[in-house]
Amino acid sequence: MNVGDWISHPANWAFIILGLVVAGAAFRVVTSQNVIHAALALVATLAGTAGLFLLLSAEFVAWVLVLVYIGAVIVLFLFGIMITRAPTGRDVALDHPRKAWATIVALGLFVALSWGSLRAFGTTELANQGEPTATETVGLSLLGRFVIPFEAVSFVLLAALIGGITIARKDLTPAEEVEREAR
Amino acid sequence: MIVNQFLVLAALLFALGVYGLLVRRNAVMVLLAVELMLNAVNINLVAFEAVLRSSEAIGQVFAIFVITVAAAEVGIGLAIVLMIFRNRASANVDELNLMKW
């Protein structure tokens, strides 16, 4: 398979555009000096990822990603940024000064990971391209073979909900406790 | 489409996440970088599923599990950051040496 064949496929054009959006936005997430911009760049990254999932014929996962991440998690992040009064303007102190080491580690990791996958998979093609996985298949799998992990994950969510409330709740001083009892 | 184009993009996202994790000082920004890394893992799971095409869509089911656990992680993480901010008036991870000996 040569580059000419690869580039002539329209799905690969979609991949190039989505990949550029995802990579550029992810770069903005970790380099932007404005906290709000970084959170909004994560929205672009996740939207591009949802597009990649559609290319990979995983429609249900793509829309779950849009609903859960772009809909809920990002809002949570924006709340977190605003409540902790993170410096929302330009701020040079947002990054640690020793960036060179982090760059070396990240570059090394990228080279190692991509070298490994290039070696292991070469030009393996995707199977049944353009044939979306039926949501029915995912649903039957979730409530069939994977019903125990599914219930475990719902328990994790419940525990996280209660834990989040308990941790973030303001502890009352004894005097305030008495006052609340009286009301 | 070959599987490696997705795997290399996911590797790039993961590396960027690691970079952000190491370089950011604000705890909320560290959590953002962790989200990038989890997202890279999701791309890998869905890409492998698109190669193997198992009858039960196992890769996609695991991606959904990862998304769920990531949502729980963000909730707890932000609650902890909030509590630390309330106690220390700062969300800077460089100053959080309370449990360091």
Short mmCIF file of C-alpha atoms in Angstrom, two decimals:
data_model
loop_
_atom_site.label_atom_id
_atom_site.label_comp_id
_atom_site.label_asym_id
_atom_site.label_seq_id
_atom_site.Cartn_x
_atom_site.Cartn_y
_atom_site.Cartn_z
CA MET A 1 0.00 0.00 0.00
CA ASN A 2 1.55 3.31 -1.09
CA VAL A 3 0.87 6.90 -0.17
CA GLY A 4 -1.05 7.60 -3.40
CA ASP A 5 -3.60 4.87 -2.66
CA TRP A 6 -3.89 6.04 0.90
CA ILE A 7 -4.46 9.69 0.06
CA SER A 8 -7.02 8.94 -2.67
CA HIS A 9 -9.42 7.45 -0.13
CA PRO A 10 -11.95 10.10 1.04
CA ALA A 11 -12.10 8.68 4.59
CA ASN A 12 -8.39 9.43 4.93
CA TRP A 13 -9.04 13.06 4.04
CA ALA A 14 -11.56 13.19 6.86
CA PHE A 15 -8.97 11.58 9.10
CA ILE A 16 -6.32 14.17 8.19
CA ILE A 17 -8.65 17.09 8.93
CA LEU A 18 -9.91 15.58 12.21
CA GLY A 19 -6.40 14.55 13.21
CA LEU A 20 -5.07 18.08 12.68
CA VAL A 21 -7.94 19.53 14.74
CA VAL A 22 -7.42 16.99 17.56
CA ALA A 23 -3.63 17.36 17.67
CA GLY A 24 -3.69 21.16 17.45
CA ALA A 25 -6.37 21.51 20.11
CA ALA A 26 -4.58 19.02 22.40
CA PHE A 27 -1.42 21.08 22.00
CA ARG A 28 -3.38 24.18 23.02
CA VAL A 29 -4.75 22.33 26.08
CA VAL A 30 -1.27 21.78 27.51
CA THR A 31 0.42 25.00 26.34
CA SER A 32 -2.26 27.72 26.59
CA GLN A 33 -1.50 30.31 29.24
CA ASN A 34 -5.19 31.07 29.64
CA VAL A 35 -7.03 28.54 31.81
CA ILE A 36 -10.44 29.01 30.15
CA HIS A 37 -8.89 28.69 26.67
CA ALA A 38 -7.27 25.40 27.72
CA ALA A 39 -10.63 24.01 28.88
CA LEU A 40 -12.30 25.15 25.63
CA ALA A 41 -9.47 23.60 23.59
CA LEU A 42 -10.29 20.32 25.35
CA VAL A 43 -13.83 20.68 23.93
CA ALA A 44 -12.35 20.85 20.40
CA THR A 45 -10.13 17.83 21.13
CA LEU A 46 -13.08 15.78 22.35
CA ALA A 47 -15.31 16.85 19.44
CA GLY A 48 -12.55 15.78 17.02
CA THR A 49 -12.22 12.49 18.89
CA ALA A 50 -15.96 11.90 18.52
CA GLY A 51 -15.47 12.44 14.76
CA LEU A 52 -12.65 9.87 14.78
CA PHE A 53 -14.97 7.41 16.54
CA LEU A 54 -17.53 7.94 13.76
CA LEU A 55 -14.78 7.14 11.22
CA LEU A 56 -14.00 4.03 13.26
CA SER A 57 -17.71 3.05 12.95
CA ALA A 58 -18.32 3.41 16.70
CA GLU A 59 -21.41 5.62 16.58
CA PHE A 60 -22.72 4.94 20.08
CA VAL A 61 -19.36 5.64 21.77
CA ALA A 62 -19.02 8.85 19.74
CA TRP A 63 -22.30 10.26 21.02
CA VAL A 64 -21.65 9.04 24.56
CA LEU A 65 -18.38 10.99 24.39
CA VAL A 66 -20.22 14.12 23.23
CA LEU A 67 -22.89 13.80 25.94
CA VAL A 68 -20.70 12.86 28.90
CA TYR A 69 -17.55 14.83 28.15
CA ILE A 70 -18.58 17.92 26.23
CA GLY A 71 -21.92 18.09 28.02
CA ALA A 72 -21.00 17.35 31.62
CA VAL A 73 -17.27 17.02 32.33
CA ILE A 74 -16.28 20.30 30.65
CA VAL A 75 -18.97 22.18 32.58
CA LEU A 76 -17.57 20.62 35.76
CA PHE A 77 -14.08 21.79 34.76
CA LEU A 78 -15.26 25.33 34.07
CA PHE A 79 -16.96 25.38 37.49
CA GLY A 80 -13.76 24.06 39.08
CA ILE A 81 -11.69 26.76 37.36
CA MET A 82 -14.02 29.52 38.45
CA ILE A 83 -14.49 28.31 42.03
CA THR A 84 -10.76 27.89 42.67
CA ARG A 85 -10.29 31.37 41.24
CA ALA A 86 -7.57 30.14 38.91
CA PRO A 87 -5.92 33.07 37.16
CA THR A 88 -8.25 33.35 34.16
CA GLY A 89 -6.20 35.96 32.32
CA ARG A 90 -2.76 35.45 30.80
CA ASP A 91 -0.43 34.14 33.45
CA VAL A 92 3.17 33.03 32.99
CA ALA A 93 3.25 31.21 36.34
CA LEU A 94 0.80 28.56 35.08
CA ASP A 95 3.66 26.30 33.95
CA HIS A 96 6.56 24.87 35.85
CA PRO A 97 9.84 26.48 34.73
CA ARG A 98 11.60 23.18 33.98
CA LYS A 99 9.81 22.53 30.69
CA ALA A 100 12.82 21.00 28.92
CA TRP A 101 12.72 17.78 30.94
CA ALA A 102 8.98 17.39 30.43
CA THR A 103 9.47 17.88 26.67
CA ILE A 104 12.17 15.19 26.61
CA VAL A 105 9.97 12.73 28.53
CA ALA A 106 6.93 13.39 26.34
CA LEU A 107 8.92 13.16 23.09
CA GLY A 108 10.58 9.94 24.21
CA LEU A 109 7.22 8.47 25.14
CA PHE A 110 5.71 9.47 21.78
CA VAL A 111 8.61 7.97 19.83
CA ALA A 112 8.54 4.75 21.87
CA LEU A 113 4.76 4.29 21.62
CA SER A 114 4.48 5.05 17.91
CA TRP A 115 7.58 3.00 17.07
CA GLY A 116 6.07 0.05 18.94
CA SER A 117 2.71 0.28 17.20
CA LEU A 118 4.27 0.85 13.76
CA ARG A 119 6.42 -2.23 14.24
CA ALA A 120 3.61 -4.37 15.59
CA PHE A 121 0.82 -3.47 13.17
CA GLY A 122 2.52 -2.20 9.99
CA THR A 123 -0.22 -1.55 7.43
CA THR A 124 -2.99 -3.61 9.02
CA GLU A 125 -6.28 -2.42 7.51
CA LEU A 126 -9.47 -1.81 9.47
CA ALA A 127 -12.08 -4.52 8.96
CA ASN A 128 -15.52 -3.88 7.39
CA GLN A 129 -14.95 -0.16 6.83
CA GLY A 130 -18.06 1.99 6.59
CA GLU A 131 -20.19 -0.56 8.41
CA PRO A 132 -21.22 1.00 11.73
CA THR A 133 -21.48 -1.19 14.81
CA ALA A 134 -25.14 -1.51 15.74
CA THR A 135 -26.02 0.11 19.05
CA GLU A 136 -27.98 -3.09 19.68
CA THR A 137 -24.71 -5.04 19.73
CA VAL A 138 -23.17 -2.68 22.29
CA GLY A 139 -26.31 -2.73 24.43
CA LEU A 140 -26.64 -6.51 24.41
CA SER A 141 -22.96 -6.83 25.27
CA LEU A 142 -23.26 -4.30 28.15
CA LEU A 143 -26.25 -6.07 29.68
CA GLY A 144 -25.15 -9.58 28.72
CA ARG A 145 -21.55 -10.63 29.03
CA PHE A 146 -20.42 -7.41 30.77
CA VAL A 147 -23.33 -6.97 33.15
CA ILE A 148 -21.18 -7.43 36.30
CA PRO A 149 -18.58 -4.76 35.30
CA PHE A 150 -21.52 -2.59 34.22
CA GLU A 151 -23.09 -2.79 37.69
CA ALA A 152 -19.68 -2.30 39.31
CA VAL A 153 -19.16 0.87 37.28
CA SER A 154 -22.57 2.20 38.31
CA PHE A 155 -21.59 1.52 41.92
CA VAL A 156 -18.33 3.43 41.34
CA LEU A 157 -20.35 6.37 40.01
CA LEU A 158 -22.62 6.31 43.06
CA ALA A 159 -19.62 6.14 45.40
CA ALA A 160 -17.97 9.02 43.51
CA LEU A 161 -21.18 11.07 43.79
CA ILE A 162 -21.45 10.56 47.55
CA GLY A 163 -17.69 10.96 48.03
CA GLY A 164 -17.65 14.19 46.03
CA ILE A 165 -20.43 15.67 48.13
CA THR A 166 -18.77 14.56 51.38
CA ILE A 167 -15.35 15.91 50.43
CA ALA A 168 -16.47 19.24 48.99
CA ARG A 169 -19.07 19.93 51.70
CA LYS A 170 -18.15 22.67 54.11
CA ASP A 171 -17.58 21.40 57.67
CA LEU A 172 -19.59 23.34 60.21
CA THR A 173 -17.97 24.61 63.40
CA PRO A 174 -19.65 23.39 66.65
CA ALA A 175 -21.28 26.81 67.12
CA GLU A 176 -22.79 26.68 63.62
CA GLU A 177 -23.96 23.12 64.29
CA VAL A 178 -25.91 24.28 67.35
CA GLU A 179 -27.35 27.16 65.37
CA ARG A 180 -28.54 24.82 62.63
CA GLU A 181 -30.11 22.46 65.17
CA ALA A 182 -32.03 25.38 66.68
CA ARG A 183 -33.51 26.36 63.30
CA MET B 1 -7.77 3.35 6.58
CA ILE B 2 -5.01 1.52 8.39
CA VAL B 3 -5.04 1.09 12.14
CA ASN B 4 -1.65 2.72 12.66
CA GLN B 5 -2.80 6.22 11.70
CA PHE B 6 -5.14 6.12 14.70
CA LEU B 7 -2.57 4.53 17.02
CA VAL B 8 0.08 7.16 16.22
CA LEU B 9 -2.43 10.00 16.75
CA ALA B 10 -3.37 8.43 20.10
CA ALA B 11 0.32 8.18 21.02
CA LEU B 12 0.69 11.89 20.23
CA LEU B 13 -2.31 12.74 22.44
CA PHE B 14 -0.94 10.59 25.26
CA ALA B 15 2.49 12.25 25.04
CA LEU B 16 0.89 15.70 25.10
CA GLY B 17 -1.09 14.61 28.18
CA VAL B 18 2.10 13.49 29.92
CA TYR B 19 3.74 16.80 29.03
CA GLY B 20 0.81 18.74 30.51
CA LEU B 21 0.81 16.55 33.61
CA LEU B 22 4.49 17.30 34.23
CA VAL B 23 4.48 20.97 33.36
CA ARG B 24 1.23 22.37 34.77
CA ARG B 25 1.14 23.87 38.25
CA ASN B 26 -2.57 24.42 38.68
CA ALA B 27 -4.32 21.25 39.90
CA VAL B 28 -7.31 21.78 37.58
CA MET B 29 -4.96 21.96 34.59
CA VAL B 30 -3.31 18.71 35.72
CA LEU B 31 -6.75 17.05 35.64
CA LEU B 32 -7.29 18.42 32.10
CA ALA B 33 -4.03 16.73 31.03
CA VAL B 34 -5.20 13.44 32.60
CA GLU B 35 -8.37 13.70 30.51
CA LEU B 36 -6.22 13.95 27.37
CA MET B 37 -4.42 10.73 28.31
CA LEU B 38 -7.67 8.86 29.00
CA ASN B 39 -8.97 10.10 25.65
CA ALA B 40 -5.90 8.65 23.90
CA VAL B 41 -6.60 5.29 25.52
CA ASN B 42 -10.21 5.44 24.29
CA ILE B 43 -9.04 6.04 20.71
CA ASN B 44 -6.81 2.97 20.97
CA LEU B 45 -9.61 0.77 22.31
CA VAL B 46 -12.05 1.82 19.58
CA ALA B 47 -9.37 1.50 16.85
CA PHE B 48 -8.53 -2.06 17.91
CA GLU B 49 -12.22 -2.88 17.96
CA ALA B 50 -12.45 -1.59 14.35
CA VAL B 51 -9.71 -4.08 13.39
CA LEU B 52 -10.93 -7.11 15.32
CA ARG B 53 -14.69 -6.56 14.90
CA SER B 54 -15.62 -8.90 17.74
CA SER B 55 -19.27 -10.02 17.74
CA GLU B 56 -19.82 -8.33 21.12
CA ALA B 57 -18.10 -4.98 20.35
CA ILE B 58 -15.81 -5.52 23.35
CA GLY B 59 -13.47 -2.61 22.55
CA GLN B 60 -16.35 -0.14 22.46
CA VAL B 61 -17.79 -1.50 25.72
CA PHE B 62 -14.43 -0.93 27.40
CA ALA B 63 -14.24 2.58 25.96
CA ILE B 64 -17.62 3.28 27.59
CA PHE B 65 -16.29 1.95 30.92
CA VAL B 66 -13.24 4.21 30.63
CA ILE B 67 -15.48 7.22 29.92
CA THR B 68 -17.59 6.42 33.01
CA VAL B 69 -14.61 5.99 35.32
CA ALA B 70 -13.09 9.21 33.92
CA ALA B 71 -16.29 11.07 34.79
CA ALA B 72 -16.12 9.74 38.36
CA GLU B 73 -12.43 10.66 38.52
CA VAL B 74 -13.13 14.26 37.49
CA GLY B 75 -15.89 14.57 40.09
CA ILE B 76 -13.71 13.31 42.95
CA GLY B 77 -10.61 15.13 41.68
CA LEU B 78 -12.35 18.48 41.52
CA ALA B 79 -13.90 17.91 44.97
CA ILE B 80 -10.41 17.29 46.39
CA VAL B 81 -8.99 20.34 44.60
CA LEU B 82 -11.87 22.40 45.96
CA MET B 83 -11.22 21.24 49.53
CA ILE B 84 -7.49 21.89 49.25
CA PHE B 85 -8.22 25.32 47.83
CA ARG B 86 -10.51 26.06 50.76
CA ASN B 87 -7.89 24.98 53.31
CA ARG B 88 -4.77 26.39 51.65
CA ALA B 89 -6.22 29.20 49.47
CA SER B 90 -4.22 27.80 46.55
CA ALA B 91 -4.60 25.16 43.84
CA ASN B 92 -0.89 25.14 43.01
CA VAL B 93 0.46 21.58 43.11
CA ASP B 94 3.97 22.85 43.91
CA GLU B 95 2.73 24.06 47.29
CA LEU B 96 0.98 20.81 48.22
CA ASN B 97 3.78 19.29 50.28
CA LEU B 98 1.56 18.43 53.24
CA MET B 99 1.99 14.65 52.81
CA LYS B 100 5.63 14.82 51.78
CA TRP B 101 8.29 13.75 54.29
#
